């Protein structure tokens, strides 16, 4: 059950925030600036690439690496495929995870290692394996981590992760807003330098400014009625989020939102891209999860029983190419099944800015849902 009164009690939210999630969301802009500075000091701006790599391989643990690979792959497009190296192992612990290079990896490929830990022995071995194969290696991890020495031993480039003092107080959640931007920003700067995407320093500064603006609009001191993140969290209190995305940037933002809801708030969510989402989830909205599928039962114990879980569509939209949009059809399908719709659309700006806004608002919403539901 969601304690909606807690949403408008900043002191209560701060007391419930044992993992520093609100601080991570509020300081996302500062993380981008620090990470960009760390990247510049590490020498990314002075790199002289020989050309585009054939493929970009990304290795790292958990949702942070998954989201980073998804975002970079979307922004880079098909020019140089971005491939995430998924780990194997018997447990999600630093010492148990194992990574391996694909058999085809070689001197024309680039390996990126992104981890908020840096103590994983297999990542250090992966860097050595890449060096023997002739791959270029770049690592982003907390300063002083064993991975830093491993990357240096491969004549690779190591960028210290932008951290905050409170990061050491509790284990970092992989879906934490601070973790994402601390790992993603240096890699954006790197891929800009080698010509895979457009993320010059001025674009990263605009991203930081947009994140600051969202933090002001969605902060804990802003009341629910004028706070889009708190409003979305309240709307999802007893709902199964069905996240539909439209536009290039909205896809990875929707997938990250679903992952953050699961990890931070313990809530299931479904995600799909329009227009195919209408076919993929049409039967779901017509089934027992539709709002009209559970008629009020006079004999139901309304005190002891939790409310029935019904679908709610969350429509995340970037501006579609060519002005074509499936949003009207999406609204019609949802409303024809008595399914409510929540919509988020970023203000105008560059691709990185609009992506940052969608991620920031949904990050705040996932955090508020986690705190107000006691997750």
PDB file of N, CA, C and O in Angstrom, residues 276-318:
ATOM      1  N   UNK A 276       3.822  -1.263 -32.117  1.00  0.00           N
ATOM      2  CA  UNK A 276       3.678  -2.695 -31.889  1.00  0.00           C
ATOM      3  C   UNK A 276       3.136  -3.012 -30.502  1.00  0.00           C
ATOM      4  O   UNK A 276       2.582  -4.087 -30.281  1.00  0.00           O
ATOM      5  N   UNK A 277       3.289  -2.076 -29.566  1.00  0.00           N
ATOM      6  CA  UNK A 277       2.780  -2.300 -28.217  1.00  0.00           C
ATOM      7  C   UNK A 277       1.272  -2.534 -28.221  1.00  0.00           C
ATOM      8  O   UNK A 277       0.742  -3.261 -27.377  1.00  0.00           O
ATOM      9  N   UNK A 278       0.555  -1.929 -29.172  1.00  0.00           N
ATOM     10  CA  UNK A 278      -0.902  -2.063 -29.206  1.00  0.00           C
ATOM     11  C   UNK A 278      -1.304  -3.501 -29.474  1.00  0.00           C
ATOM     12  O   UNK A 278      -2.268  -4.010 -28.885  1.00  0.00           O
ATOM     13  N   UNK A 279      -0.564  -4.186 -30.337  1.00  0.00           N
ATOM     14  CA  UNK A 279      -0.852  -5.595 -30.595  1.00  0.00           C
ATOM     15  C   UNK A 279      -0.314  -6.482 -29.480  1.00  0.00           C
ATOM     16  O   UNK A 279      -0.963  -7.447 -29.062  1.00  0.00           O
ATOM     17  N   UNK A 280       0.867  -6.138 -28.972  1.00  0.00           N
ATOM     18  CA  UNK A 280       1.501  -6.975 -27.957  1.00  0.00           C
ATOM     19  C   UNK A 280       0.703  -6.996 -26.653  1.00  0.00           C
ATOM     20  O   UNK A 280       0.649  -8.018 -25.964  1.00  0.00           O
ATOM     21  N   UNK A 281       0.100  -5.861 -26.285  1.00  0.00           N
ATOM     22  CA  UNK A 281      -0.582  -5.750 -24.998  1.00  0.00           C
ATOM     23  C   UNK A 281      -2.097  -5.626 -25.119  1.00  0.00           C
ATOM     24  O   UNK A 281      -2.772  -5.385 -24.121  1.00  0.00           O
ATOM     25  N   UNK A 282      -2.619  -5.760 -26.335  1.00  0.00           N
ATOM     26  CA  UNK A 282      -4.066  -5.620 -26.513  1.00  0.00           C
ATOM     27  C   UNK A 282      -4.863  -6.641 -25.718  1.00  0.00           C
ATOM     28  O   UNK A 282      -5.848  -6.305 -25.044  1.00  0.00           O
ATOM     29  N   UNK A 283      -4.440  -7.915 -25.771  1.00  0.00           N
ATOM     30  CA  UNK A 283      -5.161  -8.956 -25.031  1.00  0.00           C
ATOM     31  C   UNK A 283      -5.044  -8.750 -23.529  1.00  0.00           C
ATOM     32  O   UNK A 283      -5.985  -9.041 -22.774  1.00  0.00           O
ATOM     33  N   UNK A 284      -3.898  -8.224 -23.092  1.00  0.00           N
ATOM     34  CA  UNK A 284      -3.710  -7.965 -21.669  1.00  0.00           C
ATOM     35  C   UNK A 284      -4.717  -6.932 -21.163  1.00  0.00           C
ATOM     36  O   UNK A 284      -5.325  -7.097 -20.098  1.00  0.00           O
ATOM     37  N   UNK A 285      -4.914  -5.858 -21.944  1.00  0.00           N
ATOM     38  CA  UNK A 285      -5.846  -4.815 -21.521  1.00  0.00           C
ATOM     39  C   UNK A 285      -7.301  -5.284 -21.590  1.00  0.00           C
ATOM     40  O   UNK A 285      -8.168  -4.704 -20.929  1.00  0.00           O
ATOM     41  N   UNK A 286      -7.563  -6.291 -22.399  1.00  0.00           N
ATOM     42  CA  UNK A 286      -8.931  -6.809 -22.504  1.00  0.00           C
ATOM     43  C   UNK A 286      -9.219  -7.908 -21.489  1.00  0.00           C
ATOM     44  O   UNK A 286     -10.351  -8.359 -21.361  1.00  0.00           O
ATOM     45  N   UNK A 287      -8.179  -8.347 -20.770  1.00  0.00           N
ATOM     46  CA  UNK A 287      -8.327  -9.457 -19.848  1.00  0.00           C
ATOM     47  C   UNK A 287      -8.626  -9.038 -18.422  1.00  0.00           C
ATOM     48  O   UNK A 287      -9.140  -7.947 -18.171  1.00  0.00           O
ATOM     49  N   UNK A 288      -8.272  -9.878 -17.467  1.00  0.00           N
ATOM     50  CA  UNK A 288      -8.623  -9.620 -16.065  1.00  0.00           C
ATOM     51  C   UNK A 288      -7.901  -8.441 -15.435  1.00  0.00           C
ATOM     52  O   UNK A 288      -8.262  -8.024 -14.331  1.00  0.00           O
ATOM     53  N   UNK A 289      -6.889  -7.899 -16.113  1.00  0.00           N
ATOM     54  CA  UNK A 289      -6.178  -6.747 -15.557  1.00  0.00           C
ATOM     55  C   UNK A 289      -6.818  -5.416 -15.935  1.00  0.00           C
ATOM     56  O   UNK A 289      -6.422  -4.373 -15.425  1.00  0.00           O
ATOM     57  N   UNK A 290      -7.795  -5.434 -16.858  1.00  0.00           N
ATOM     58  CA  UNK A 290      -8.476  -4.196 -17.224  1.00  0.00           C
ATOM     59  C   UNK A 290      -9.268  -3.665 -16.039  1.00  0.00           C
ATOM     60  O   UNK A 290      -9.736  -4.416 -15.183  1.00  0.00           O
ATOM     61  N   UNK A 291      -9.424  -2.342 -15.992  1.00  0.00           N
ATOM     62  CA  UNK A 291     -10.128  -1.733 -14.866  1.00  0.00           C
ATOM     63  C   UNK A 291     -11.570  -2.202 -14.765  1.00  0.00           C
ATOM     64  O   UNK A 291     -12.146  -2.269 -13.674  1.00  0.00           O
ATOM     65  N   UNK A 292     -12.193  -2.552 -15.885  1.00  0.00           N
ATOM     66  CA  UNK A 292     -13.596  -2.976 -15.889  1.00  0.00           C
ATOM     67  C   UNK A 292     -13.749  -4.468 -15.621  1.00  0.00           C
ATOM     68  O   UNK A 292     -14.870  -4.984 -15.595  1.00  0.00           O
ATOM     69  N   UNK A 293     -12.633  -5.182 -15.403  1.00  0.00           N
ATOM     70  CA  UNK A 293     -12.711  -6.634 -15.292  1.00  0.00           C
ATOM     71  C   UNK A 293     -13.015  -7.126 -13.891  1.00  0.00           C
ATOM     72  O   UNK A 293     -13.235  -8.305 -13.684  1.00  0.00           O
ATOM     73  N   UNK A 294     -13.021  -6.229 -12.919  1.00  0.00           N
ATOM     74  CA  UNK A 294     -13.244  -6.649 -11.538  1.00  0.00           C
ATOM     75  C   UNK A 294     -14.448  -5.913 -10.972  1.00  0.00           C
ATOM     76  O   UNK A 294     -14.297  -4.925 -10.265  1.00  0.00           O
ATOM     77  N   UNK A 295     -15.672  -6.342 -11.262  1.00  0.00           N
ATOM     78  CA  UNK A 295     -16.837  -5.665 -10.719  1.00  0.00           C
ATOM     79  C   UNK A 295     -16.830  -5.721  -9.206  1.00  0.00           C
ATOM     80  O   UNK A 295     -16.346  -6.667  -8.595  1.00  0.00           O
ATOM     81  N   UNK A 296     -17.364  -4.689  -8.599  1.00  0.00           N
ATOM     82  CA  UNK A 296     -17.359  -4.593  -7.148  1.00  0.00           C
ATOM     83  C   UNK A 296     -18.139  -5.743  -6.529  1.00  0.00           C
ATOM     84  O   UNK A 296     -19.281  -6.018  -6.884  1.00  0.00           O
ATOM     85  N   UNK A 297     -17.490  -6.442  -5.632  1.00  0.00           N
ATOM     86  CA  UNK A 297     -18.106  -7.573  -4.944  1.00  0.00           C
ATOM     87  C   UNK A 297     -18.608  -7.101  -3.591  1.00  0.00           C
ATOM     88  O   UNK A 297     -17.835  -6.674  -2.736  1.00  0.00           O
ATOM     89  N   UNK A 298     -19.909  -7.216  -3.377  1.00  0.00           N
ATOM     90  CA  UNK A 298     -20.508  -6.717  -2.140  1.00  0.00           C
ATOM     91  C   UNK A 298     -19.926  -7.411  -0.912  1.00  0.00           C
ATOM     92  O   UNK A 298     -19.819  -6.823   0.170  1.00  0.00           O
ATOM     93  N   UNK A 299     -19.529  -8.698  -1.062  1.00  0.00           N
ATOM     94  CA  UNK A 299     -19.068  -9.473   0.083  1.00  0.00           C
ATOM     95  C   UNK A 299     -17.557  -9.390   0.289  1.00  0.00           C
ATOM     96  O   UNK A 299     -17.025 -10.006   1.199  1.00  0.00           O
ATOM     97  N   UNK A 300     -16.875  -8.630  -0.575  1.00  0.00           N
ATOM     98  CA  UNK A 300     -15.418  -8.546  -0.435  1.00  0.00           C
ATOM     99  C   UNK A 300     -15.053  -7.757   0.811  1.00  0.00           C
ATOM    100  O   UNK A 300     -15.645  -6.732   1.114  1.00  0.00           O
ATOM    101  N   UNK A 301     -14.049  -8.240   1.532  1.00  0.00           N
ATOM    102  CA  UNK A 301     -13.580  -7.560   2.741  1.00  0.00           C
ATOM    103  C   UNK A 301     -12.670  -6.415   2.315  1.00  0.00           C
ATOM    104  O   UNK A 301     -11.520  -6.621   1.960  1.00  0.00           O
ATOM    105  N   UNK A 302     -13.191  -5.205   2.352  1.00  0.00           N
ATOM    106  CA  UNK A 302     -12.432  -4.050   1.847  1.00  0.00           C
ATOM    107  C   UNK A 302     -11.340  -3.603   2.816  1.00  0.00           C
ATOM    108  O   UNK A 302     -10.492  -2.808   2.470  1.00  0.00           O
ATOM    109  N   UNK A 303     -11.386  -4.088   4.062  1.00  0.00           N
ATOM    110  CA  UNK A 303     -10.385  -3.694   5.046  1.00  0.00           C
ATOM    111  C   UNK A 303      -9.158  -4.603   4.957  1.00  0.00           C
ATOM    112  O   UNK A 303      -8.019  -4.150   4.947  1.00  0.00           O
ATOM    113  N   UNK A 304      -9.410  -5.921   4.894  1.00  0.00           N
ATOM    114  CA  UNK A 304      -8.322  -6.876   4.937  1.00  0.00           C
ATOM    115  C   UNK A 304      -7.683  -7.121   3.576  1.00  0.00           C
ATOM    116  O   UNK A 304      -6.489  -7.364   3.481  1.00  0.00           O
ATOM    117  N   UNK A 305      -8.476  -7.076   2.520  1.00  0.00           N
ATOM    118  CA  UNK A 305      -7.948  -7.414   1.208  1.00  0.00           C
ATOM    119  C   UNK A 305      -7.299  -6.210   0.532  1.00  0.00           C
ATOM    120  O   UNK A 305      -7.826  -5.098   0.588  1.00  0.00           O
ATOM    121  N   UNK A 306      -6.136  -6.425  -0.085  1.00  0.00           N
ATOM    122  CA  UNK A 306      -5.546  -5.330  -0.862  1.00  0.00           C
ATOM    123  C   UNK A 306      -6.384  -5.062  -2.098  1.00  0.00           C
ATOM    124  O   UNK A 306      -7.092  -5.935  -2.584  1.00  0.00           O
ATOM    125  N   UNK A 307      -6.327  -3.843  -2.607  1.00  0.00           N
ATOM    126  CA  UNK A 307      -7.090  -3.543  -3.822  1.00  0.00           C
ATOM    127  C   UNK A 307      -6.586  -4.372  -4.995  1.00  0.00           C
ATOM    128  O   UNK A 307      -5.419  -4.744  -5.070  1.00  0.00           O
ATOM    129  N   UNK A 308      -7.497  -4.674  -5.915  1.00  0.00           N
ATOM    130  CA  UNK A 308      -7.121  -5.459  -7.090  1.00  0.00           C
ATOM    131  C   UNK A 308      -6.138  -4.673  -7.950  1.00  0.00           C
ATOM    132  O   UNK A 308      -6.210  -3.455  -8.063  1.00  0.00           O
ATOM    133  N   UNK A 309      -5.201  -5.403  -8.554  1.00  0.00           N
ATOM    134  CA  UNK A 309      -4.183  -4.783  -9.401  1.00  0.00           C
ATOM    135  C   UNK A 309      -4.711  -4.667 -10.823  1.00  0.00           C
ATOM    136  O   UNK A 309      -5.100  -5.661 -11.429  1.00  0.00           O
ATOM    137  N   UNK A 310      -4.757  -3.434 -11.333  1.00  0.00           N
ATOM    138  CA  UNK A 310      -5.246  -3.197 -12.683  1.00  0.00           C
ATOM    139  C   UNK A 310      -4.183  -2.453 -13.493  1.00  0.00           C
ATOM    140  O   UNK A 310      -3.371  -1.699 -12.947  1.00  0.00           O
ATOM    141  N   UNK A 311      -4.217  -2.669 -14.788  1.00  0.00           N
ATOM    142  CA  UNK A 311      -3.236  -2.041 -15.678  1.00  0.00           C
ATOM    143  C   UNK A 311      -3.448  -0.530 -15.753  1.00  0.00           C
ATOM    144  O   UNK A 311      -4.569  -0.035 -15.678  1.00  0.00           O
ATOM    145  N   UNK A 312      -2.344   0.163 -15.894  1.00  0.00           N
ATOM    146  CA  UNK A 312      -2.376   1.597 -16.191  1.00  0.00           C
ATOM    147  C   UNK A 312      -1.291   1.864 -17.231  1.00  0.00           C
ATOM    148  O   UNK A 312      -0.119   1.519 -17.016  1.00  0.00           O
ATOM    149  N   UNK A 313      -1.669   2.449 -18.335  1.00  0.00           N
ATOM    150  CA  UNK A 313      -0.720   2.742 -19.398  1.00  0.00           C
ATOM    151  C   UNK A 313       0.087   3.990 -19.027  1.00  0.00           C
ATOM    152  O   UNK A 313      -0.475   5.008 -18.618  1.00  0.00           O
ATOM    153  N   UNK A 314       1.400   3.883 -19.159  1.00  0.00           N
ATOM    154  CA  UNK A 314       2.293   5.030 -18.993  1.00  0.00           C
ATOM    155  C   UNK A 314       2.907   5.291 -20.367  1.00  0.00           C
ATOM    156  O   UNK A 314       3.698   4.492 -20.865  1.00  0.00           O
ATOM    157  N   UNK A 315       2.530   6.397 -20.974  1.00  0.00           N
ATOM    158  CA  UNK A 315       2.966   6.730 -22.332  1.00  0.00           C
ATOM    159  C   UNK A 315       4.139   7.708 -22.257  1.00  0.00           C
ATOM    160  O   UNK A 315       3.986   8.857 -21.851  1.00  0.00           O
ATOM    161  N   UNK A 316       5.314   7.211 -22.626  1.00  0.00           N
ATOM    162  CA  UNK A 316       6.519   8.043 -22.673  1.00  0.00           C
ATOM    163  C   UNK A 316       6.793   8.391 -24.123  1.00  0.00           C
ATOM    164  O   UNK A 316       7.016   7.509 -24.951  1.00  0.00           O
ATOM    165  N   UNK A 317       6.789   9.675 -24.426  1.00  0.00           N
ATOM    166  CA  UNK A 317       6.907  10.093 -25.818  1.00  0.00           C
ATOM    167  C   UNK A 317       8.062  11.057 -26.016  1.00  0.00           C
ATOM    168  O   UNK A 317       8.216  12.034 -25.287  1.00  0.00           O
ATOM    169  N   UNK A 318       8.881  10.749 -27.019  1.00  0.00           N
ATOM    170  CA  UNK A 318       9.775  11.739 -27.577  1.00  0.00           C
ATOM    171  C   UNK A 318       9.113  12.202 -28.869  1.00  0.00           C
ATOM    172  O   UNK A 318       8.117  11.631 -29.299  1.00  0.00           O
TER     173      UNK A 318
END
